[in-house]
Each structure stands twice: as C-alpha cells, then as structure tokens.
C-alpha cells in the first residue's frame, strides 16, 4: 500500500539482474550505453543526456527487477511511503528513494535528489533536408561507425493479466495520464493502454508506460532514445555485424507514438529498443481510442512478429 499519489515527471532507469556483469557490460556498451560505475555486484550505465544513470544491472540469476521513476521532491516520497521508510540510495549520484511493488510484482523505485552528471559529447553530422534548409555547406556527410549513441531512457512496455488493475495503479499512485487506448471488437474491450507522465502544459513523450493485456505478466521491452534516424540505422548495422545478438523487430515507424524503432535482445532475452522521433503531447491532448488493426500498426516497416508480440520477461 502507498500513502498517497505522487505526480512523477519522468522514467529514470530500469533495474535488471544478470549472472555475468562482464557480458552485461559488453552488450550494453555495444548497444550504445556508457559505463558510469561498476562494483562487484552492480553495473551502472548512462546515456549522453545529463543524468546519473539509466540502466542498472545487479549480479544474480536473470530477472527483471523493476523500474525507477523520478519524483519532484522528497515530499512526494514521504507521501508515497506510507509506513515504509524513505531510504538513501547507494549508487552514483546518491539521492533518496521509496520502493513500491506494482500489480505485476515489479519493484518500483521512486527517486529524488540524485545528483546529475553532465551531458556527454555527441558525434552528429548536420543534415541538408528539404524545408529545414542546408546546414552542411562545404562539408561532407559522414556517419560514425559503431554503436548507437543512446540519449536517455524512454518507456517500458509490460504485459498484464489484469490490464485495468495495472493501469489504475500507475495512474492512482504515480499520477500518469491515459494517452491512447487500443481495443478489439468493440471500443469497450480495451486490450492495451498508452500512458504518459503528467506535466501539465509542458509537452512530454506520447507514453512512458504501455500496458498490454496478455496471458502472462512480464516485461515486453525497455526503450531508449538515440540521436536521430542515422543513429538508429548505424546501431542496427553495427549490432548485426557482431553476429551475436538476436534481432527481434524493425526497422519501422509506429502508428501510435510515431517512433522509428529497432529491437534487440540482450544475452538473457530481455528486449531493448532503439528509437527516435516520438510524438509529444500535453494536457490538451484528447485521449484517443483505436481498433487493434490501427493501434498496433506501423506507418512503414514489417508487422510485428508473433514471437515479439507475445514475448514476456520476468
């Protein structure tokens, strides 16, 4: 039980568990993250945007432990804590947290006062594109070879045997808002729900949490924004050239949310997404309702394989 609702402004990180931190670090580096710190029992990785870390791997049997969300201040933590303690965080940037459990059994850490690290330098050539005009006069276009350059964490997609219970918990506990529903047969039969953070008039990502009704609770995938379209493609071809990771879906562009996407498995089967170019919405956005034929469609690219749609990690 939580004490009250807190309106969280952002997803902060994912916490996984893996039996080999060397192997985890290799995958995440080749996926496009940067190591912040490593202890005998934990690995912390970040992106190029300011922030202490966005991916934590604990040493242990393969498991999806849970997700971290940013709170506005300690008062939100106190409101959420109820009978639980507000804890100090033993990790890069320090800070405070409250640990909750969502209806799927995932650990939800709500954190604040984590000291940010400065942004990292990014290699990104200028584009000469249509209405945007020329920006690269007298210069060649050269995309760097190697991993994508991950900016930040974007959203999580989870499977739930009880969609309404899960969605209600996140809205009532973390203050999320519904962005779009997806239905099958009739609009009353909602089978998936896109949810965003509530930042009032400030524009935010189309969704930070997507919940899909399924036969098993679990994580479908975790997503990370990269620099641009070229960075998605560069990362795709780099990972493919290594020949050791399983590609699950992409490249394409979603209909709802509009992200250009590409999905890869880590060595233990957890799906990590590269994406760029999401829709941004605010409190004025009218909640949408779409049949599954549209809601799960792509604007271009192959349809999602059944193995991806049904994939669920615990």
Short mmCIF file of C-alpha atoms in Angstrom, two decimals, residues 116-267:
data_model
loop_
_atom_site.label_atom_id
_atom_site.label_comp_id
_atom_site.label_asym_id
_atom_site.label_seq_id
_atom_site.Cartn_x
_atom_site.Cartn_y
_atom_site.Cartn_z
CA UNK A 116 23.01 14.57 -12.27
CA UNK A 117 26.11 14.04 -14.36
CA UNK A 118 26.77 16.48 -17.24
CA UNK A 119 25.84 15.67 -20.83
CA UNK A 120 28.33 13.76 -22.95
CA UNK A 121 29.68 14.92 -26.31
CA UNK A 122 27.84 13.53 -29.34
CA UNK A 123 29.07 12.92 -32.89
CA UNK A 124 26.21 14.03 -35.14
CA UNK A 125 26.66 15.48 -38.66
CA UNK A 126 24.31 18.23 -39.81
CA UNK A 127 21.58 17.35 -42.30
CA UNK A 128 20.52 19.11 -45.51
CA UNK A 129 16.84 18.26 -45.54
CA UNK A 130 14.07 19.93 -47.51
CA UNK A 131 12.25 22.68 -45.61
CA UNK A 132 14.93 22.69 -42.92
CA UNK A 133 17.37 24.18 -45.41
CA UNK A 134 21.07 23.48 -45.88
CA UNK A 135 23.25 23.24 -42.79
CA UNK A 136 26.28 21.45 -44.22
CA UNK A 137 27.59 23.70 -46.94
CA UNK A 138 31.14 22.81 -47.94
CA UNK A 139 31.24 19.76 -45.64
CA UNK A 140 30.87 16.03 -46.28
CA UNK A 141 28.31 13.86 -44.52
CA UNK A 142 29.97 11.08 -42.56
CA UNK A 143 28.08 8.92 -40.05
CA UNK A 144 30.32 7.41 -37.38
CA UNK A 145 30.67 3.64 -37.46
CA UNK A 146 29.93 1.79 -34.25
CA UNK A 147 27.17 1.60 -31.65
CA UNK A 148 24.20 3.94 -31.49
CA UNK A 149 24.63 6.83 -29.06
CA UNK A 150 21.81 6.38 -26.55
CA UNK A 151 20.43 9.66 -25.20
CA UNK A 152 18.01 8.63 -22.47
CA UNK A 153 15.51 6.03 -21.34
CA UNK A 154 12.07 6.47 -22.90
CA UNK A 155 9.39 3.98 -21.87
CA UNK A 156 8.59 0.46 -20.77
CA UNK A 157 6.07 -1.95 -22.28
CA UNK A 158 4.61 -4.56 -19.95
CA UNK A 159 2.19 -7.45 -20.27
CA UNK A 160 -0.57 -7.76 -17.68
CA UNK A 161 -3.12 -10.45 -16.98
CA UNK A 162 -5.26 -7.70 -15.41
CA UNK A 163 -4.82 -4.61 -17.57
CA UNK A 164 -7.25 -2.37 -15.72
CA UNK A 165 -5.77 -3.11 -12.29
CA UNK A 166 -2.27 -2.36 -13.57
CA UNK A 167 -3.23 0.85 -15.36
CA UNK A 168 -5.23 2.08 -12.38
CA UNK A 169 -2.29 1.51 -10.03
CA UNK A 170 0.08 3.61 -12.15
CA UNK A 171 -2.45 6.40 -12.58
CA UNK A 172 -3.53 6.46 -8.94
CA UNK A 173 -0.05 6.00 -7.47
CA UNK A 174 2.28 7.82 -9.90
CA UNK A 175 -0.20 10.26 -11.42
CA UNK A 176 0.03 9.01 -15.00
CA UNK A 177 -2.50 10.03 -17.65
CA UNK A 178 -4.05 7.91 -20.39
CA UNK A 179 -2.94 8.92 -23.87
CA UNK A 180 -4.50 6.32 -26.18
CA UNK A 181 -6.42 3.06 -25.78
CA UNK A 182 -6.38 0.13 -28.20
CA UNK A 183 -9.43 -2.11 -28.46
CA UNK A 184 -10.52 -5.34 -30.12
CA UNK A 185 -14.06 -5.97 -31.36
CA UNK A 186 -15.73 -3.01 -29.64
CA UNK A 187 -14.32 0.17 -28.04
CA UNK A 188 -15.37 -1.13 -24.63
CA UNK A 189 -12.99 -4.10 -24.96
CA UNK A 190 -9.69 -2.32 -24.30
CA UNK A 191 -6.69 -4.60 -24.73
CA UNK A 192 -3.86 -2.06 -24.43
CA UNK A 193 -3.27 1.33 -22.83
CA UNK A 194 -0.67 4.02 -23.57
CA UNK A 195 0.11 6.20 -20.55
CA UNK A 196 2.24 9.33 -20.14
CA UNK A 197 3.59 11.42 -17.28
CA UNK A 198 1.52 14.43 -16.24
CA UNK A 199 3.46 17.68 -16.63
CA UNK A 200 0.53 19.99 -17.30
CA UNK A 201 1.11 22.31 -20.26
CA UNK A 202 4.67 21.02 -20.76
CA UNK A 203 4.95 18.64 -23.72
CA UNK A 204 6.09 15.11 -22.87
CA UNK A 205 6.59 11.80 -24.71
CA UNK A 206 3.43 10.17 -26.06
CA UNK A 207 3.91 7.40 -23.50
CA UNK A 208 6.19 6.37 -20.67
CA UNK A 209 4.25 3.14 -19.99
CA UNK A 210 2.37 0.88 -22.42
CA UNK A 211 0.34 -1.92 -20.83
CA UNK A 212 -0.90 -4.82 -22.99
CA UNK A 213 -3.43 -7.43 -21.89
CA UNK A 214 -1.73 -10.83 -22.13
CA UNK A 215 -1.84 -14.32 -20.63
CA UNK A 216 1.30 -13.70 -18.56
CA UNK A 217 2.61 -10.77 -16.52
CA UNK A 218 6.05 -9.52 -17.54
CA UNK A 219 8.23 -7.06 -19.42
CA UNK A 220 7.90 -6.96 -23.20
CA UNK A 221 10.65 -4.40 -23.77
CA UNK A 222 12.51 -1.37 -22.48
CA UNK A 223 13.17 1.56 -24.81
CA UNK A 224 16.00 4.07 -25.25
CA UNK A 225 16.09 7.19 -27.40
CA UNK A 226 19.09 7.59 -29.71
CA UNK A 227 20.33 10.69 -31.53
CA UNK A 228 18.47 10.52 -34.84
CA UNK A 229 17.42 8.26 -37.72
CA UNK A 230 21.01 7.73 -38.86
CA UNK A 231 21.91 6.67 -35.33
CA UNK A 232 19.15 4.03 -35.34
CA UNK A 233 20.49 2.64 -38.62
CA UNK A 234 24.13 2.84 -37.58
CA UNK A 235 23.39 0.93 -34.39
CA UNK A 236 21.31 -1.64 -36.26
CA UNK A 237 24.08 -2.45 -38.71
CA UNK A 238 26.74 -2.44 -36.00
CA UNK A 239 24.85 -4.94 -33.83
CA UNK A 240 24.07 -7.06 -36.89
CA UNK A 241 27.76 -7.07 -37.88
CA UNK A 242 28.71 -8.53 -34.48
CA UNK A 243 26.61 -11.62 -35.21
CA UNK A 244 25.98 -12.47 -31.56
CA UNK A 245 22.71 -10.75 -30.61
CA UNK A 246 19.17 -11.65 -31.66
CA UNK A 247 17.28 -9.03 -33.66
CA UNK A 248 13.56 -9.08 -32.81
CA UNK A 249 11.82 -6.43 -34.96
CA UNK A 250 12.47 -3.35 -37.08
CA UNK A 251 13.34 -1.02 -38.54
CA UNK A 252 9.92 0.67 -38.82
CA UNK A 253 7.77 3.57 -37.61
CA UNK A 254 4.94 3.02 -35.13
CA UNK A 255 1.49 4.47 -35.75
CA UNK A 256 0.70 5.46 -32.14
CA UNK A 257 3.63 7.42 -30.74
CA UNK A 258 5.23 7.59 -34.22
CA UNK A 259 8.68 6.42 -33.08
CA UNK A 260 11.14 4.97 -35.56
CA UNK A 261 12.13 1.70 -33.85
CA UNK A 262 14.57 -1.21 -33.78
CA UNK A 263 14.51 -4.06 -31.23
CA UNK A 264 17.32 -6.31 -29.95
CA UNK A 265 17.63 -8.97 -27.25
CA UNK A 266 20.31 -8.89 -24.57
CA UNK A 267 22.12 -12.18 -23.82
#
